[in-house]
Coordinates of C-alpha atoms and ligand atoms in Angstrom, one line a residue:
M2 CA -23.5 -14.6 7.5
T3 CA -22.4 -12.4 4.9
S4 CA -19.1 -13.1 2.5
L5 CA -16.9 -10.7 4.3
L6 CA -17.3 -12.3 7.8
S7 CA -17.1 -16.0 7.0
P8 CA -14.1 -18.1 8.0
L9 CA -11.1 -18.6 5.7
A10 CA -8.1 -20.7 5.8
L11 CA -4.3 -18.9 4.6
G12 CA -2.1 -20.9 4.3
P13 CA -2.2 -23.4 7.8
L14 CA -3.9 -20.3 9.6
E15 CA -8.2 -20.3 9.9
L16 CA -8.8 -16.8 9.5
P17 CA -12.4 -16.1 11.0
H18 CA -13.4 -13.4 8.3
R19 CA -11.9 -11.7 5.5
I20 CA -11.3 -8.0 7.1
V21 CA -7.6 -7.7 6.8
M22 CA -5.3 -5.2 8.8
A23 CA -3.1 -3.1 5.5
P24 CA 0.0 -2.3 5.9
M25 CA 0.1 1.1 7.2
T26 CA 3.9 3.1 8.3
R27 CA 3.4 5.4 11.2
S28 CA 6.8 6.0 11.8
R29 CA 6.7 5.4 15.8
S30 CA 10.2 3.0 16.3
A31 CA 12.1 4.3 19.3
Q32 CA 15.5 6.5 18.5
P33 CA 18.1 5.2 17.7
G34 CA 18.5 2.2 16.0
N35 CA 14.2 2.1 14.5
I36 CA 13.7 -0.1 16.9
P37 CA 10.0 -1.4 17.7
W38 CA 8.4 -1.2 21.7
A39 CA 5.6 -1.3 23.6
L40 CA 4.1 0.6 22.2
N41 CA 3.8 -0.5 19.0
A42 CA 3.2 -3.6 20.8
E43 CA -0.2 -2.1 22.6
Y44 CA -1.8 -0.5 18.9
Y45 CA -1.1 -3.9 16.9
A46 CA -2.8 -5.9 19.6
Q47 CA -5.7 -3.7 19.9
R48 CA -6.2 -3.9 16.9
A49 CA -5.7 -7.7 16.7
S50 CA -9.2 -8.8 15.6
A51 CA -8.7 -8.7 12.2
A52 CA -8.3 -11.4 10.1
L53 CA -5.0 -10.8 9.4
I54 CA -2.2 -7.8 10.1
V55 CA -0.1 -6.6 7.8
T56 CA 2.6 -4.5 9.8
E57 CA 3.8 -1.9 8.5
A58 CA 6.9 -1.3 6.0
T59 CA 9.8 -2.9 8.0
Q60 CA 13.5 -2.1 6.6
V61 CA 15.6 -5.7 5.8
T62 CA 19.1 -3.4 5.6
P63 CA 19.3 0.0 7.0
R64 CA 20.3 0.7 2.9
G65 CA 16.4 -0.5 2.7
Q66 CA 14.7 3.3 4.7
G67 CA 13.4 5.8 3.2
Y68 CA 11.1 6.5 5.4
S69 CA 12.4 8.5 9.0
F70 CA 12.2 6.1 12.8
T71 CA 10.3 3.5 10.3
P72 CA 10.8 -0.3 11.9
G73 CA 14.0 -2.6 11.1
I74 CA 14.4 -6.2 11.1
H75 CA 17.6 -6.5 10.8
S76 CA 19.8 -6.4 14.5
A77 CA 18.8 -8.0 17.2
A78 CA 17.3 -5.7 19.2
Q79 CA 14.9 -5.4 16.6
I80 CA 13.6 -8.6 16.6
E81 CA 13.6 -8.6 20.3
G82 CA 11.4 -5.5 20.1
W83 CA 8.3 -7.0 16.9
R84 CA 8.6 -10.1 19.9
L85 CA 6.9 -7.8 21.9
V86 CA 5.0 -7.4 19.5
T87 CA 3.8 -10.5 18.0
D88 CA 3.1 -11.5 21.4
A89 CA 0.8 -8.8 22.5
V90 CA -1.1 -9.3 19.0
H91 CA -1.1 -13.4 19.6
A92 CA -2.5 -13.0 23.1
A93 CA -5.2 -10.9 22.4
G94 CA -6.1 -13.5 19.9
G95 CA -5.0 -12.0 16.6
R96 CA -2.7 -13.3 13.5
I97 CA 0.1 -11.0 11.9
F98 CA 2.7 -10.7 9.4
A99 CA 5.4 -8.9 8.9
Q100 CA 6.1 -6.2 5.7
L101 CA 9.6 -6.8 3.8
W102 CA 10.9 -3.4 2.3
H103 CA 13.2 -2.2 0.7
V104 CA 12.9 1.4 -0.9
G105 CA 15.2 1.0 -3.4
R106 CA 15.9 4.6 -4.9
M107 CA 12.2 6.1 -2.7
S108 CA 15.3 7.3 -0.5
H109 CA 17.3 10.7 1.0
A110 CA 21.1 10.6 1.5
D111 CA 21.3 11.0 5.1
F112 CA 19.5 8.2 6.0
H113 CA 22.9 6.6 4.7
G114 CA 26.2 8.3 5.1
G115 CA 25.6 10.9 2.9
Q116 CA 25.7 8.0 -0.1
A117 CA 23.5 7.5 -3.4
P118 CA 20.1 5.9 -2.4
V119 CA 20.6 2.4 -4.3
A120 CA 18.3 1.8 -7.6
P121 CA 18.3 -0.7 -10.8
S122 CA 19.7 2.2 -12.8
A123 CA 19.8 5.6 -11.8
L124 CA 16.8 7.4 -12.4
E125 CA 15.4 9.3 -10.5
S126 CA 11.4 9.3 -8.5
G127 CA 10.9 12.5 -8.7
A128 CA 8.8 11.9 -4.8
R129 CA 9.3 13.4 -1.4
I130 CA 10.3 11.0 1.6
W131 CA 8.9 11.3 5.4
M132 CA 11.8 13.1 7.1
S133 CA 12.6 14.3 10.4
V134 CA 15.1 17.2 11.0
D135 CA 15.6 18.1 13.9
G136 CA 12.7 15.9 15.6
V137 CA 9.8 18.2 12.9
G138 CA 8.6 15.8 10.3
T139 CA 9.4 17.1 6.5
M140 CA 8.2 16.1 2.8
V141 CA 11.3 16.1 1.2
P142 CA 13.3 15.4 -2.1
T143 CA 14.6 11.6 -3.2
S144 CA 18.4 12.0 -3.6
P145 CA 19.7 10.8 -6.9
P146 CA 20.0 7.4 -7.2
R147 CA 23.4 5.0 -8.0
A148 CA 22.8 1.5 -10.1
L149 CA 23.2 -1.6 -8.0
T150 CA 25.9 -3.8 -9.1
I151 CA 24.9 -7.7 -9.8
D152 CA 27.1 -8.7 -6.4
E153 CA 24.5 -6.4 -4.8
I154 CA 21.6 -7.2 -6.3
H155 CA 22.2 -10.7 -4.4
E156 CA 23.0 -9.3 -1.0
I157 CA 20.0 -7.6 -1.2
V158 CA 18.1 -11.4 -2.5
A159 CA 20.1 -12.7 1.0
D160 CA 18.8 -9.7 3.2
Y161 CA 15.0 -10.4 2.5
R162 CA 16.2 -15.0 3.1
R163 CA 17.7 -13.5 6.4
A164 CA 14.6 -10.8 7.3
A165 CA 12.1 -13.9 6.9
A166 CA 13.8 -15.7 8.7
A167 CA 14.8 -12.9 11.3
A168 CA 10.3 -12.4 10.9
V169 CA 10.1 -16.3 12.4
A170 CA 12.3 -15.8 15.2
A171 CA 10.2 -13.2 16.5
G172 CA 7.2 -14.5 16.5
F173 CA 5.8 -13.3 13.2
D174 CA 3.0 -15.7 11.2
G175 CA 4.7 -15.1 8.4
V176 CA 5.6 -12.3 5.9
E177 CA 4.3 -10.4 3.2
I178 CA 7.5 -8.8 0.6
H179 CA 6.7 -5.5 -0.7
G180 CA 6.3 -5.2 -3.5
A181 CA 4.2 -2.0 -4.5
N182 CA 4.2 1.3 -4.8
G183 CA 7.8 2.6 -6.3
Y184 CA 9.9 0.1 -3.5
L185 CA 12.6 -1.5 -4.5
I186 CA 11.4 -4.3 -6.3
D187 CA 9.0 -2.2 -8.1
Q188 CA 11.4 -0.5 -9.7
F189 CA 12.7 -3.5 -11.0
L190 CA 9.3 -4.4 -12.5
R191 CA 9.3 -1.4 -14.7
T192 CA 10.8 -0.3 -17.6
T193 CA 10.8 3.4 -16.2
S194 CA 13.3 2.0 -13.4
N195 CA 14.3 -0.3 -14.8
H196 CA 17.2 0.3 -18.4
R197 CA 18.9 -2.7 -17.2
T198 CA 20.7 -4.8 -20.1
D199 CA 22.0 -7.1 -17.9
A200 CA 20.2 -9.9 -16.5
Y201 CA 17.3 -7.9 -14.2
G202 CA 16.9 -5.9 -17.2
G203 CA 15.1 -5.3 -20.1
D204 CA 12.3 -7.9 -21.4
I205 CA 9.9 -8.8 -18.5
P206 CA 11.4 -11.6 -17.3
A207 CA 14.5 -10.7 -16.9
R208 CA 12.0 -7.1 -15.0
I209 CA 10.9 -9.8 -12.3
R210 CA 13.9 -12.2 -11.9
F211 CA 14.7 -9.6 -8.7
A212 CA 10.8 -10.1 -7.5
V213 CA 11.6 -14.2 -7.8
E214 CA 14.5 -14.8 -6.8
V215 CA 13.7 -12.8 -3.4
A216 CA 9.8 -14.8 -3.4
A217 CA 11.7 -18.0 -3.9
A218 CA 14.7 -17.0 -1.5
V219 CA 12.0 -16.3 1.2
A220 CA 9.9 -18.8 0.7
D221 CA 12.8 -21.4 0.6
E222 CA 13.6 -20.2 4.0
I223 CA 11.0 -19.5 5.8
G224 CA 7.7 -22.6 3.0
G225 CA 6.0 -20.6 0.8
E226 CA 2.2 -20.6 2.8
R227 CA 3.6 -18.0 5.2
V228 CA 4.5 -16.0 2.3
G229 CA 2.3 -13.1 1.0
L230 CA 3.4 -10.7 -1.8
R231 CA 1.9 -7.4 -2.9
V232 CA 2.1 -5.1 -6.0
S233 CA 0.0 -2.1 -7.1
P234 CA 0.7 -2.2 -10.9
Q235 CA -2.7 0.8 -11.6
I236 CA -0.5 3.3 -9.1
K237 CA 1.8 5.4 -11.4
A238 CA 2.7 8.1 -9.4
R239 CA 7.1 8.4 -8.6
N240 CA 7.8 7.9 -12.4
M241 CA 6.7 4.7 -12.2
D242 CA 4.5 4.7 -15.6
C243 CA 5.5 1.7 -17.1
P244 CA 3.4 0.5 -20.5
E245 CA 4.0 -3.2 -20.2
I246 CA 3.1 -3.2 -15.8
D247 CA -0.2 -5.2 -16.0
D248 CA 1.9 -7.6 -18.5
A249 CA 4.5 -7.7 -16.2
V250 CA 3.0 -8.6 -13.5
L251 CA 0.9 -11.4 -14.3
A252 CA 4.4 -12.7 -15.3
L253 CA 5.2 -12.9 -12.0
A254 CA 2.1 -13.8 -11.1
R255 CA 2.1 -17.3 -12.5
E256 CA 6.1 -17.4 -11.5
L257 CA 4.6 -17.1 -7.7
D258 CA 1.9 -20.1 -8.0
R259 CA 5.0 -22.1 -8.9
L260 CA 6.6 -20.7 -5.7
E261 CA 3.3 -21.8 -3.9
L262 CA 3.3 -18.3 -2.5
A263 CA 0.0 -17.8 0.6
Y264 CA -1.4 -14.4 -1.3
M265 CA -1.0 -12.3 -3.6
H266 CA -1.9 -8.7 -2.6
L267 CA -3.5 -5.7 -5.0
A268 CA -2.6 -2.2 -3.5
E269 CA -5.3 -0.2 -5.7
A270 CA -4.9 3.0 -4.8
D271 CA -2.8 5.0 -2.3
W272 CA -4.6 7.0 -1.4
D273 CA -7.2 9.2 -3.7
D274 CA -6.0 8.3 -6.8
A275 CA -8.1 5.1 -7.5
P276 CA -7.8 4.2 -11.1
E277 CA -10.6 2.0 -11.9
I278 CA -8.6 -2.2 -12.2
P279 CA -10.5 -3.1 -15.2
E280 CA -12.1 -6.7 -14.8
L281 CA -9.8 -8.6 -17.6
F282 CA -6.5 -8.1 -15.3
R283 CA -8.1 -8.9 -12.2
I284 CA -9.8 -12.6 -14.7
R285 CA -6.1 -13.1 -15.1
L286 CA -4.7 -12.5 -12.3
R287 CA -7.1 -15.4 -11.2
A288 CA -5.4 -17.0 -14.2
A289 CA -1.9 -16.5 -13.8
F290 CA -2.4 -17.5 -9.4
G291 CA -4.0 -20.3 -7.2
G292 CA -3.2 -18.8 -3.8
R293 CA -6.0 -16.6 -1.9
I294 CA -5.9 -13.0 -3.2
I295 CA -6.4 -9.7 -1.1
V296 CA -7.3 -6.2 -2.4
A297 CA -6.9 -3.6 -0.9
G298 CA -7.0 0.8 -1.4
G299 CA -11.4 2.2 -0.6
Y300 CA -13.2 -0.3 0.2
T301 CA -16.1 0.7 2.0
A302 CA -18.2 -3.5 3.5
A303 CA -20.3 -2.7 0.7
R304 CA -17.4 -2.9 -1.5
A305 CA -16.0 -5.7 0.2
E306 CA -19.1 -7.9 -0.3
A307 CA -19.2 -6.7 -4.0
I308 CA -15.2 -8.1 -4.7
L309 CA -15.7 -10.7 -2.4
D310 CA -19.3 -12.2 -4.5
A311 CA -17.5 -10.8 -7.1
G312 CA -14.9 -13.8 -7.2
Y313 CA -12.0 -11.3 -7.6
A314 CA -10.8 -11.7 -4.5
D315 CA -10.8 -13.7 -0.9
L316 CA -9.8 -11.2 1.8
V317 CA -9.8 -7.7 2.1
A318 CA -7.5 -5.2 3.3
F319 CA -8.3 -1.9 5.2
G320 CA -5.6 0.6 5.6
R321 CA -7.5 4.2 7.3
P322 CA -11.2 2.7 8.1
F323 CA -8.1 0.4 11.1
V324 CA -6.7 4.0 12.4
A325 CA -8.8 5.3 14.0
N326 CA -11.3 2.3 14.2
P327 CA -9.2 -1.1 16.4
D328 CA -12.0 -2.6 16.7
F329 CA -12.6 -2.0 12.3
P330 CA -14.4 -5.8 12.2
Q331 CA -16.9 -6.0 15.0
R332 CA -18.3 -2.1 14.1
V333 CA -18.6 -4.1 10.2
A334 CA -20.4 -7.2 11.7
R335 CA -22.3 -4.8 14.0
E336 CA -22.5 -1.8 11.4
I337 CA -21.0 0.6 14.0
P338 CA -20.2 4.0 12.2
L339 CA -16.5 4.6 11.8
A340 CA -14.9 7.7 13.8
P341 CA -12.5 9.0 11.7
L342 CA -9.3 10.0 11.8
D343 CA -6.8 13.0 12.8
P344 CA -4.4 13.3 9.1
A345 CA -1.9 15.4 11.1
S346 CA -1.1 12.0 14.2
L347 CA -0.7 9.9 11.3
Y348 CA 3.0 10.2 10.9
G349 CA 5.6 10.3 14.3
G350 CA 4.6 12.1 17.6
D351 CA 3.6 9.4 20.7
A352 CA -0.3 7.5 21.2
A353 CA -1.8 10.1 20.6
G354 CA -3.1 9.8 17.2
Y355 CA -2.3 5.6 17.8
T356 CA -2.6 3.2 20.6
D357 CA -6.0 6.4 21.9
Y358 CA -8.4 5.8 19.7
P359 CA -11.3 3.8 21.4
A360 CA -12.7 -0.1 20.3
A361 CA -17.0 0.8 20.0
T362 CA -17.0 -2.7 21.4
V363 CA -17.5 -2.5 25.1
V364 CA -20.5 0.3 24.7
A365 CA -22.5 -2.3 22.2
A366 CA -20.8 -5.3 24.1
T367 CA -23.6 -3.9 27.3
A368 CA -26.4 -3.0 24.4
H369 CA -26.2 -6.1 23.1
R370 CA -25.6 -7.4 26.7
E371 CA -28.8 -5.5 28.0
D372 CA -31.0 -6.7 24.4
H373 CA -30.8 -10.4 25.5
Ligands
FMN23 C1 -0.6 6.3 7.0 C2 -0.5 5.1 6.0 C3 1.0 4.0 5.6 C4 1.2 3.5 4.8 N1 1.8 2.8 4.6 C5 1.3 1.6 3.8 C6 2.8 0.8 4.4 O1 3.8 0.6 5.3 N2 3.3 -0.2 2.9 C7 2.2 -0.7 2.5 O2 2.2 -1.4 1.3 N3 1.3 0.2 2.4 C8 1.3 1.8 3.1 N4 0.2 2.3 2.7 C9 -0.9 2.2 2.0 C10 -2.4 0.6 3.2 O3 -1.5 -0.6 3.2 C11 -3.8 1.1 1.8 O4 -2.9 0.0 0.2 C12 -4.6 2.1 1.3 O5 -4.1 3.1 2.8 C13 -5.5 2.4 0.6 O6 -6.2 1.5 1.5 P1 -8.0 2.2 2.2 O7 -8.4 3.1 1.2 O8 -7.9 0.9 3.3 O9 -6.7 3.1 3.5 C14 0.1 3.1 3.5 C15 -1.7 4.1 3.9 C16 -1.5 4.8 5.1 C17 -2.9 5.3 5.5

């Protein structure tokens, strides 16, 4: 048995192997209200053989939305909808964490009744978000943001706390705080997006303060052993090229270690811009944080084995392979070739390109029985 297929404890969970399903936005919640529903439950249940599923990013408050049709976890209907998802995944034998999200400046005024998106500072992302205009999805530039007041920052910390409680009420096994990819928490971490001169901006302890407060509130609410946090220091798109980000993330890792979080999740690639992660960074991250480390970004089974062998990760998350291969862990175990995904149906739409990718296990299981 290879190490990728060996079991591992993650907090109170016993994971049967090391193949995690990475968080992936698919923009298929029911409308109006951004509510998870039966179609989403079917999609996640099909992928329940992952060691752990991390859901698509899920806004903790309406102000935290930046893409069309992404689910929330702030209304009673959303919590009920997520219950369908968690029940379906658990019935299929899986484990599932909700990814908690606030996009900050990665948003458009149309999501907020014409008001500006909020951010650490009034600095633009220069990026685009996916928005459905008249039912057709297009990429549109983000709107100029305004800076949050201190009181509003405290309110958002409370939003994360409430969302964590809601996640547990909805039956999730835990939550992953989305601190990666240029969204609100990442915006606080970086000199490029955070020009504040109060307690939440300036030196590294100030720039990590928001992330630490969110993690502390969430851990206090549901227990650190059920909480992970995702970062992406080497991803620099969206006006996020901060020269101090590695040190900021390592300082954050030391704080998360004190909070005894279950894991840190290192997102190494956003699509195909996968910079080489310096080995020294991996060594320093291990030294700073004693919990589990998940890595993600362009991994194959072979690369995953190599990073586990090197000791720099405990789990490997796969994103795109899970889109078209709902039984991806089985395909790894049995070396079954992977099906390609259809890029046109990633965001928005219906069951097509979402729940209609077949599992190969039916065929493989038949062959296996015939072998014996
Ligand atoms: C369609 C799609 C949606 C994604 N949405 C999210 C998301 O909601 N949250 C997140 O942290 N990362 C998101 N990612 C990044 C993935 O989690 C992952 O890091 C990335 O796809 C690289 O891994 P891969 O090469 O195995 O696909 C998304 C990626 C894809 C392809």
